[in-house]
XYZ file of C-alpha atoms in Angstrom:
665
model
C 201.400 226.137 35.587
C 199.996 227.808 32.499
C 202.463 228.579 29.691
C 202.140 231.911 27.898
C 201.506 231.576 24.142
C 204.682 231.937 22.123
C 203.100 234.471 19.779
C 202.241 236.689 22.711
C 205.770 236.447 24.002
C 207.325 237.345 20.677
C 205.089 240.365 20.065
C 205.499 242.219 23.350
C 204.265 245.749 22.947
C 207.227 247.426 24.624
C 210.897 246.695 24.551
C 212.564 245.494 27.746
C 214.694 248.588 28.248
C 211.892 251.076 27.773
C 209.687 249.189 30.219
C 212.276 249.388 32.948
C 213.115 253.012 32.219
C 209.470 253.893 32.811
C 209.202 251.920 36.044
C 207.273 253.555 38.898
C 209.014 255.126 41.841
C 207.577 252.652 44.366
C 210.213 250.072 43.518
C 213.174 249.588 45.847
C 216.355 251.245 44.548
C 217.919 247.794 44.307
C 215.208 246.727 41.830
C 217.646 247.781 39.105
C 219.619 244.636 39.959
C 217.108 242.124 38.519
C 216.423 244.545 35.666
C 220.057 244.487 34.636
C 220.302 240.714 34.962
C 217.215 240.136 32.825
C 218.535 242.560 30.231
C 221.905 240.789 30.122
C 220.225 237.409 29.702
C 217.988 238.647 26.900
C 220.922 240.245 25.110
C 222.902 237.018 25.326
C 220.033 234.851 24.051
C 219.233 237.226 21.207
C 222.884 237.544 20.200
C 223.250 233.774 19.975
C 220.000 233.521 17.994
C 221.102 236.176 15.501
C 224.518 234.591 15.053
C 222.941 231.192 14.376
C 220.566 232.742 11.880
C 223.442 234.460 10.073
C 225.664 231.356 9.845
C 224.634 228.167 11.603
C 227.673 226.345 10.202
C 229.862 228.499 12.427
C 228.461 226.623 15.433
C 229.900 223.126 15.749
C 228.698 221.128 18.715
C 231.540 222.279 20.957
C 230.641 225.927 20.357
C 226.936 225.236 20.894
C 227.767 223.730 24.278
C 229.968 226.686 25.187
C 227.221 229.148 24.212
C 224.681 227.195 26.254
C 226.984 227.240 29.260
C 227.366 231.019 29.018
C 223.619 231.533 28.583
C 222.754 229.306 31.523
C 225.148 231.240 33.751
C 223.510 234.463 32.595
C 220.146 232.978 33.538
C 221.429 232.118 36.996
C 221.966 235.822 37.493
C 218.277 236.567 36.888
C 216.922 233.346 38.378
C 215.587 235.004 41.553
C 213.269 237.103 39.376
C 211.771 234.015 37.713
C 211.665 231.893 40.877
C 210.334 234.380 43.424
C 209.464 237.779 42.008
C 207.397 236.431 39.096
C 207.231 232.638 39.578
C 204.465 232.244 37.024
C 207.198 232.837 34.420
C 209.471 230.051 35.635
C 208.257 227.451 33.142
C 209.094 229.832 30.306
C 212.748 229.954 31.308
C 213.679 226.794 33.149
C 210.820 224.312 33.320
C 211.351 220.556 33.289
C 211.811 219.156 29.758
C 208.655 217.033 29.872
C 205.142 217.496 28.578
C 202.783 218.385 31.420
C 199.066 218.186 32.050
C 197.619 221.677 32.519
C 196.159 221.358 36.007
C 194.678 224.859 35.800
C 192.292 223.697 33.076
C 189.346 222.030 34.862
C 187.089 221.164 31.922
C 189.328 219.404 29.431
C 192.718 217.769 29.299
C 195.309 220.053 27.788
C 198.984 219.219 27.422
C 201.628 221.891 27.904
C 204.777 221.409 25.869
C 208.047 222.395 27.518
C 210.310 225.255 26.559
C 213.274 226.990 28.091
C 216.821 226.191 29.047
C 216.383 222.564 30.045
C 214.790 221.816 26.667
C 217.597 223.759 25.011
C 220.170 221.655 26.863
C 218.514 218.440 25.694
C 218.662 219.700 22.110
C 222.310 220.787 22.285
C 223.364 217.483 23.872
C 221.108 215.329 21.698
C 222.600 212.024 20.571
C 222.196 210.474 17.158
C 221.911 213.047 14.369
C 222.980 215.815 16.706
C 221.313 219.130 17.572
C 218.726 220.776 15.347
C 219.985 224.351 14.928
C 216.643 225.586 13.621
C 214.952 224.377 16.784
C 217.691 225.978 18.854
C 216.915 229.321 17.187
C 213.222 228.886 18.020
C 213.998 228.097 21.647
C 216.226 231.162 21.871
C 213.474 233.320 20.373
C 211.085 231.974 23.004
C 213.548 232.912 25.729
C 213.785 236.455 24.347
C 210.005 236.680 24.403
C 209.910 235.328 27.935
C 212.381 238.028 28.975
C 210.054 240.696 27.590
C 207.141 239.060 29.390
C 208.800 239.047 32.803
C 209.988 242.606 32.262
C 206.416 243.695 31.623
C 205.138 241.918 34.730
C 207.847 243.356 36.950
C 207.266 246.839 35.596
C 203.643 246.590 36.736
C 204.573 244.944 40.042
C 208.006 246.296 41.045
C 209.690 244.505 43.943
C 210.310 246.243 47.238
C 213.179 245.507 49.625
C 211.345 242.697 51.402
C 210.623 240.793 48.202
C 214.116 241.320 46.849
C 215.620 239.925 50.026
C 213.198 237.019 49.993
C 214.302 236.314 46.423
C 217.910 236.148 47.601
C 217.031 233.726 50.406
C 215.025 231.568 48.010
C 217.942 231.453 45.596
C 220.202 230.115 48.333
C 217.512 227.549 49.161
C 217.352 226.573 45.509
C 221.102 226.066 45.358
C 221.064 223.836 48.447
C 217.941 221.849 47.546
C 218.248 221.636 43.738
C 221.531 223.055 42.507
C 223.614 220.521 44.425
C 221.757 217.713 42.652
C 222.360 219.156 39.178
C 218.605 219.321 38.678
C 218.777 221.942 35.909
C 221.568 220.516 33.813
C 221.768 216.717 33.915
C 223.282 216.452 30.412
C 226.105 218.948 30.832
C 226.869 218.056 34.449
C 227.638 221.710 35.207
C 225.027 222.243 37.899
C 227.571 222.960 40.627
C 229.385 225.659 38.672
C 226.073 227.207 37.675
C 225.035 227.291 41.323
C 228.275 229.068 42.121
C 227.436 231.656 39.455
C 223.998 232.133 41.032
C 225.504 232.856 44.452
C 228.153 235.158 43.028
C 225.425 237.131 41.290
C 223.634 237.641 44.611
C 226.601 239.656 45.828
C 225.479 242.362 43.405
C 222.070 242.481 45.054
C 223.230 242.425 48.661
C 225.879 245.078 47.977
C 223.056 247.587 47.602
C 222.219 247.123 51.284
C 225.750 247.561 52.604
C 225.316 251.118 53.857
C 222.150 250.261 55.761
C 223.683 247.142 57.277
C 226.942 248.910 58.186
C 224.923 251.588 59.958
C 223.589 248.875 62.270
C 226.598 246.599 62.588
C 229.526 246.467 60.158
C 229.985 242.795 60.871
C 226.626 241.950 59.257
C 227.475 242.799 55.671
C 231.058 241.616 56.018
C 229.874 238.216 57.230
C 227.213 237.928 54.538
C 229.545 238.912 51.717
C 232.279 236.614 52.991
C 229.853 233.686 53.173
C 228.477 234.350 49.696
C 231.983 234.500 48.271
C 233.122 231.354 50.067
C 230.103 229.343 48.913
C 230.412 230.594 45.340
C 234.132 229.793 45.229
C 233.599 226.293 46.570
C 230.996 225.488 43.916
C 232.859 227.147 41.069
C 235.994 225.181 41.880
C 234.226 221.798 41.965
C 235.841 219.794 39.185
C 234.117 216.441 39.745
C 230.308 216.417 40.036
C 230.147 212.916 41.516
C 232.967 213.401 44.036
C 231.832 216.786 45.385
C 231.110 216.594 49.131
C 227.648 218.125 49.291
C 227.059 217.416 52.955
C 230.277 219.131 53.957
C 229.294 222.101 51.768
C 225.933 222.408 53.544
C 227.584 222.350 56.966
C 230.542 224.607 56.197
C 229.186 227.035 53.616
C 225.435 226.587 53.208
C 224.313 226.877 56.831
C 226.432 229.960 57.631
C 225.300 231.650 54.416
C 221.626 231.087 55.115
C 221.996 232.233 58.714
C 223.806 235.412 57.659
C 221.022 236.254 55.194
C 218.415 235.824 57.923
C 220.457 237.912 60.384
C 220.840 240.704 57.815
C 217.118 240.634 57.033
C 216.336 240.973 60.708
C 218.728 243.901 61.055
C 217.133 245.608 58.062
C 213.683 245.108 59.574
C 212.354 243.366 56.472
C 209.282 241.206 56.828
C 207.279 239.417 54.190
C 205.770 241.872 51.729
C 202.324 240.946 50.426
C 201.511 237.665 48.717
C 203.676 236.054 46.108
C 202.045 235.771 42.683
C 199.959 232.616 42.516
C 199.281 232.338 46.271
C 195.753 233.362 47.286
C 195.547 236.132 49.827
C 194.169 234.836 53.091
C 192.108 236.480 55.809
C 194.742 238.367 57.796
C 192.691 237.929 60.970
C 193.627 234.244 60.927
C 197.067 232.738 61.620
C 197.650 231.685 58.027
C 200.995 231.871 56.216
C 201.120 232.617 52.502
C 204.574 231.088 52.150
C 205.590 227.502 52.670
C 209.067 228.571 53.861
C 208.856 230.092 57.321
C 210.473 233.478 57.813
C 211.951 232.403 61.148
C 213.895 229.464 59.668
C 217.688 229.648 59.893
C 218.629 226.866 57.499
C 217.383 224.194 55.133
C 217.261 221.528 57.845
C 215.927 223.801 60.584
C 212.811 222.055 61.996
C 210.931 225.302 61.360
C 212.049 225.653 57.741
C 208.740 224.529 56.206
C 205.535 225.908 57.678
C 203.122 223.001 57.937
C 200.169 225.361 58.125
C 200.780 226.439 54.528
C 199.747 222.942 53.447
C 196.523 223.233 55.439
C 195.228 226.083 53.282
C 191.939 225.339 51.558
C 191.079 226.340 47.994
C 190.265 229.913 49.029
C 193.528 230.362 50.922
C 192.092 229.913 54.408
C 192.023 227.240 57.082
C 188.862 225.234 57.512
C 189.489 225.507 61.252
C 192.181 227.472 63.058
C 194.987 225.287 64.478
C 195.299 224.771 68.231
C 197.032 222.470 70.694
C 193.673 221.318 72.027
C 192.501 220.302 68.566
C 195.694 218.306 67.905
C 195.283 216.467 71.229
C 191.668 215.672 70.365
C 192.879 214.433 66.987
C 195.310 212.094 68.757
C 192.443 210.403 70.584
C 190.348 210.148 67.426
C 193.278 208.748 65.434
C 193.422 205.687 67.689
C 189.642 205.348 68.126
C 187.750 202.780 66.018
C 184.567 204.763 66.625
C 185.321 206.356 63.252
C 184.511 203.149 61.340
C 181.160 201.532 60.633
C 181.888 198.424 62.715
C 183.742 200.224 65.564
C 186.729 197.945 64.962
C 188.972 199.951 62.608
C 190.904 203.093 63.556
C 193.363 205.224 61.609
C 196.072 203.522 63.668
C 194.897 200.118 62.427
C 196.730 200.775 59.157
C 199.163 203.486 60.286
C 201.142 201.994 63.163
C 203.201 204.408 65.286
C 206.046 201.920 65.649
C 206.225 201.610 61.848
C 206.448 205.392 61.365
C 202.669 205.441 60.972
C 202.793 203.047 58.024
C 201.958 199.325 57.967
C 204.346 196.419 57.262
C 202.037 194.833 54.679
C 201.863 195.283 50.905
C 198.244 196.348 51.301
C 196.094 196.823 54.379
C 193.208 194.527 55.212
C 189.962 195.717 53.672
C 186.951 196.715 55.751
C 185.193 193.740 57.414
C 188.526 191.894 57.618
C 189.974 189.726 54.875
C 187.354 187.552 53.188
C 184.619 188.111 55.774
C 181.331 188.001 53.845
C 179.057 190.999 53.987
C 175.508 190.261 55.173
C 173.557 188.946 52.208
C 176.407 189.634 49.794
C 179.662 188.288 48.387
C 182.921 188.112 50.278
C 184.600 191.468 50.810
C 187.949 192.165 49.138
C 190.850 190.889 51.175
C 192.893 194.067 50.976
C 192.750 197.730 50.162
C 193.865 199.138 46.822
C 197.354 200.366 47.739
C 200.085 200.331 50.344
C 199.478 202.411 53.472
C 202.208 205.105 53.410
C 203.869 206.750 56.382
C 202.018 209.757 57.783
C 204.929 211.238 59.714
C 205.796 213.923 57.146
C 202.447 213.935 55.329
C 201.952 217.531 56.495
C 204.603 218.802 54.080
C 203.010 218.066 50.734
C 200.411 219.714 48.541
C 198.754 216.441 47.534
C 197.462 213.463 49.507
C 197.008 209.802 48.504
C 199.251 207.979 46.082
C 197.158 209.369 43.206
C 197.186 212.950 44.571
C 193.398 213.177 44.512
C 193.088 215.249 47.699
C 194.964 218.544 48.195
C 194.851 218.724 52.007
C 194.650 216.260 54.880
C 191.147 217.367 55.840
C 189.852 216.302 52.442
C 191.895 213.111 52.480
C 190.195 212.080 55.742
C 186.802 212.472 54.101
C 187.768 209.970 51.400
C 188.851 207.453 54.055
C 185.634 207.805 56.035
C 183.428 207.052 53.047
C 185.770 204.547 51.380
C 184.086 201.117 51.244
C 187.416 199.346 51.825
C 188.441 201.677 54.655
C 185.931 203.053 57.204
C 182.817 202.460 55.088
C 180.671 204.938 56.978
C 179.334 208.481 56.980
C 180.108 211.556 59.021
C 176.500 211.604 60.209
C 177.020 208.188 61.795
C 180.360 209.203 63.331
C 178.912 212.423 64.733
C 176.027 210.552 66.383
C 178.421 208.160 68.109
C 180.910 210.821 69.171
C 178.168 213.048 70.617
C 177.107 210.117 72.784
C 180.560 210.025 74.429
C 180.730 212.673 77.203
C 184.523 212.835 77.176
C 184.506 213.738 73.496
C 181.735 216.291 73.895
C 183.895 218.174 76.402
C 187.051 217.798 74.287
C 185.356 219.161 71.166
C 184.003 222.120 73.107
C 187.532 222.939 74.345
C 189.151 222.461 70.962
C 186.563 224.392 68.942
C 185.012 227.025 71.231
C 183.708 228.988 68.272
C 181.300 226.216 67.313
C 178.821 226.995 70.091
C 176.614 224.241 71.487
C 177.213 221.788 68.611
C 180.992 221.487 68.199
C 180.981 217.925 66.807
C 180.785 218.397 63.040
C 182.401 216.966 59.947
C 184.670 219.999 59.774
C 185.843 219.741 63.380
C 186.399 215.977 63.190
C 188.551 216.237 60.075
C 190.374 219.290 61.390
C 191.304 217.592 64.671
C 192.616 214.499 62.896
C 194.557 216.555 60.358
C 196.130 218.698 63.060
C 197.315 215.584 64.874
C 198.896 214.189 61.703
C 200.627 217.547 61.190
C 202.194 217.196 64.638
C 204.026 213.934 63.897
C 207.169 215.179 62.137
C 210.243 215.179 64.350
C 213.044 216.572 62.141
C 215.326 214.899 64.691
C 217.065 212.084 62.827
C 220.821 211.506 63.127
C 221.161 213.026 59.652
C 219.248 216.168 60.666
C 221.386 216.754 63.721
C 224.554 216.302 61.698
C 223.370 218.486 58.803
C 222.480 221.294 61.231
C 225.870 221.043 62.896
C 224.381 219.941 66.217
C 226.378 216.710 66.062
C 229.673 215.740 64.467
C 228.765 212.070 64.479
C 227.257 210.398 61.417
C 228.141 207.038 59.906
C 230.639 207.684 57.055
C 228.555 205.392 54.854
C 225.519 207.604 55.476
C 227.545 210.706 54.590
C 228.663 209.084 51.353
C 225.077 207.976 50.764
C 223.745 211.529 51.014
C 226.270 212.681 48.450
C 225.177 209.864 46.146
C 221.513 210.658 46.781
C 222.056 214.296 45.800
C 224.628 213.517 43.124
C 225.395 210.480 41.002
C 222.254 208.509 41.910
C 219.955 211.435 41.068
C 217.497 210.668 43.887
C 217.488 214.299 45.011
C 216.109 215.483 41.667
C 212.719 214.033 42.687
C 212.976 213.654 46.488
C 213.820 217.220 47.421
C 215.278 218.200 50.790
C 214.455 218.899 53.531
C 211.402 216.591 53.555
C 212.958 214.424 50.820
C 209.603 214.179 49.079
C 208.199 215.546 45.821
C 207.448 219.058 47.124
C 209.421 221.329 44.812
C 211.928 223.984 45.994
C 212.394 226.824 46.474
C 208.753 227.847 47.046
C 207.617 224.338 48.055
C 204.085 224.868 46.743
C 203.713 221.929 44.351
C 204.086 218.190 45.033
C 205.064 216.195 41.984
C 204.130 212.757 40.725
C 206.377 210.497 38.680
C 205.955 207.533 36.368
C 208.494 204.933 37.448
C 207.213 201.764 35.818
C 206.921 199.899 39.132
C 206.359 196.197 38.350
C 203.543 194.083 39.717
C 205.990 192.065 41.828
C 209.644 191.912 42.821
C 210.385 189.306 40.142
C 213.154 191.109 38.265
C 213.768 188.185 35.888
C 210.181 188.089 34.625
C 208.750 191.536 35.371
C 205.114 192.281 34.632
C 203.532 195.747 34.514
C 201.412 196.833 37.444
C 197.835 197.498 36.261
C 197.175 200.322 38.737
C 196.363 203.454 36.678
C 197.612 205.892 39.329
C 196.612 209.510 38.682
C 195.050 208.422 35.387
C 192.252 206.889 37.473
C 191.469 210.333 38.894
C 191.760 212.204 35.591
C 192.300 210.243 32.353
C 195.310 212.102 30.997
C 197.622 209.751 29.118
C 200.709 211.290 30.703
C 199.363 210.241 34.096
C 199.049 206.516 33.391
C 200.965 204.866 36.206
C 201.858 208.216 37.822
C 202.113 208.264 41.601
C 202.989 210.940 44.097
C 206.627 211.133 45.147
C 206.577 210.283 48.881
C 209.077 211.127 51.574
C 211.954 208.728 52.161
C 212.286 209.864 55.764
C 211.863 206.926 58.168
C 212.085 204.575 55.168
C 213.944 202.048 57.299
C 210.681 201.534 59.229
C 208.132 201.546 56.417
C 208.724 198.390 54.341
C 207.373 197.168 51.981
C 207.703 199.949 49.422
C 206.023 201.635 46.450
C 202.310 202.169 45.890
C 201.686 198.439 45.587
C 204.004 197.337 48.394
C 205.777 194.920 46.060
C 209.391 195.904 46.760
C 210.057 194.243 50.118
C 213.370 195.811 51.171
C 215.432 198.948 50.728
C 217.886 196.799 48.800
C 215.170 195.925 46.279
C 214.181 199.600 45.968
C 217.752 200.700 45.243
C 218.157 197.833 42.782
C 214.973 198.926 40.960
C 216.257 202.471 40.502
C 219.749 201.293 39.649
C 218.506 199.418 36.578
C 216.403 202.362 35.339
C 212.931 201.565 36.660
C 210.364 199.671 34.629
C 211.844 200.562 31.239
C 215.275 199.575 32.418
C 213.820 196.177 33.367
C 212.392 195.775 29.872
C 208.795 196.860 30.482
C 207.013 199.099 27.997
C 206.463 202.379 29.840
C 206.464 205.060 27.113
C 205.600 207.880 29.527
C 208.171 206.960 32.200
C 209.639 210.102 33.753
C 212.482 208.261 35.494
C 215.545 207.998 33.209
C 215.766 204.443 31.916
C 219.571 204.401 31.932
C 221.383 202.362 34.530
C 222.901 204.367 37.381
C 225.884 201.999 37.453
C 225.992 202.033 41.239
C 228.484 199.615 42.715
C 227.459 197.294 45.583
C 229.244 199.619 48.006
C 227.437 202.675 46.622
C 224.097 200.916 46.929
C 224.922 200.095 50.533
C 225.888 203.712 51.182
C 222.537 204.914 49.842
C 220.748 202.563 52.206
C 222.880 203.774 55.103
C 221.810 207.341 54.337
C 218.137 206.344 54.188
C 218.482 204.666 57.569
C 220.046 207.826 58.994
C 216.767 209.641 58.227
C 214.951 207.730 60.961
C 213.398 210.060 63.526
C 214.953 209.574 66.939
C 212.879 209.463 68.994
C 209.885 208.617 66.828
C 206.649 210.069 68.145
C 204.558 207.247 69.588
C 201.677 208.425 71.769
C 198.935 205.801 71.760
C 196.354 206.621 74.464
C 195.972 204.104 77.245
C 192.192 204.289 77.327
C 189.468 205.722 75.122
C 186.495 207.660 76.552
C 183.364 205.545 77.081
C 179.646 206.065 76.494
C 176.990 205.166 79.071
C 174.316 205.720 76.421
C 175.706 203.212 73.944
C 177.067 199.998 75.515
C 178.385 198.773 72.154
C 181.004 201.536 72.348
C 182.228 200.597 75.817
C 184.924 198.076 74.895
C 186.611 199.865 72.032
C 190.342 199.059 72.069
C 192.758 201.828 71.119
C 193.952 201.206 67.536
C 191.033 198.857 66.853
C 191.145 195.120 66.095
C 192.231 194.964 62.441
């Protein structure tokens, strides 16, 4: 996300108050709510800045921390404006405190330096010589400028009722998916109380709709307000970050609150209003969402919460091919058919086994032509592929594919596999010729893609069918899911404790975000993150050696991306050993041990750009076991396994007659 220049922020042409006073009449009456919250935040930041400038000695560390706490709570009041109404401003207020590669700059590598409240927290809580008060004043000035910037943007694009309500729903999502983990404030440990302040602030927004809700059913507003108050109170009263029962909070307070927001929205007749800033507008004649969070979802762990079709959008905001049940069924047949490879022996299922949650229980898959089999007239082929074959079950819910994030959508990822010399080692022209010679496929393609006329077998239809099948694999039906939704009251106590560790003390949930527990970032779920963990070349913890794989650096040589890999889902992790991009951590126990010591740096490796904190988590043996119990509770039950019994044959090409489903690798 591009950061606005500081000079531009600090020289805004109009003051905040005058901008809002001149706002157009198209805004919803309740739009004054975010205006007031932004104004209060700016006033607080500027007051602190001025006081520091007048007498910095009047601010010992204890007072700096108290001022930060007050400012962060003020920000929580305006957070919906930065997260949903103008999300392009989020990095100015509350971005992660790390340098970032500007992914919007295609021609050169530019580094964005962080600013905002998380950077301010790091400065206030800095060890050693203590906080730099001059830098604190600069950060506060930047926040004042950011407030003017968002005010200007909202004045030109005032929110209507639908967007305001969506902002409220997204704030609740953010509390459940990020606030409970203390994502924003790891140093102060006050993330729970701040989340309570965020929910309490929402009562000011929803109060503006009371008359309209009461006119329909007086129980609607009463239920919503009661649920907001109960959730806020529970978080505000949490005195021990590590001991707080997050899973109980989701079941008792979070789920009812989310459901009451959705019920009130339905009663108000509010849909989704236009596109959010930063999301391309799609052709409205096609069934394409412009939000990742589905409007029909009733809770964070509702199977319909994330709309998988959002992650199928191409660069221009449209589908390459419209989704259909027929296309997904065709994709199922193709997934298990080795006709896709040059030698007719390797299928997608050769390396993504259904019984292993569509992963493979090997560090790396066998390379094309089988391990060590010499190519005609050439040297022996590599024994294995480059990286571990990850699970595909929840691959639909991410904005980046491959460990190095080089493909944005599944359709493009499939193209890389087809041409990859260690994978299918072929071309789409060759695949199309073979598939067209199989009568059963010719009929299936015609049914699945009727708009393609007399030649439905194309690169686009092949990749679309396969991608649609992969998008059908997620079950959202694990024991944890059923318990979190309140459908079951039975979950292993160790798994319950493990979830609370995952989202609390262990910090796992600050990178593996619910509900998919991958790197797709709440509350908009548009971006999938990568991390530098310092994964060693083997599981030898006594003599660790760095893994030479460059990760995302191999796709784009940005120094920050050396050793960076996409954050995958941990759903079905009990079935997908071995772990990490290189498959060198053989068990869940070894994975938890790796994180517990602080990743590669914690093991003593030199990883200067590691994004994982290098401090030990100090997890006891019981706590490590509880984490593993939670991970095991994320196993889909039942897991989708639908290997076809027989593949369609070809009378024209006898060499295709004996193709076994899943291939022979």
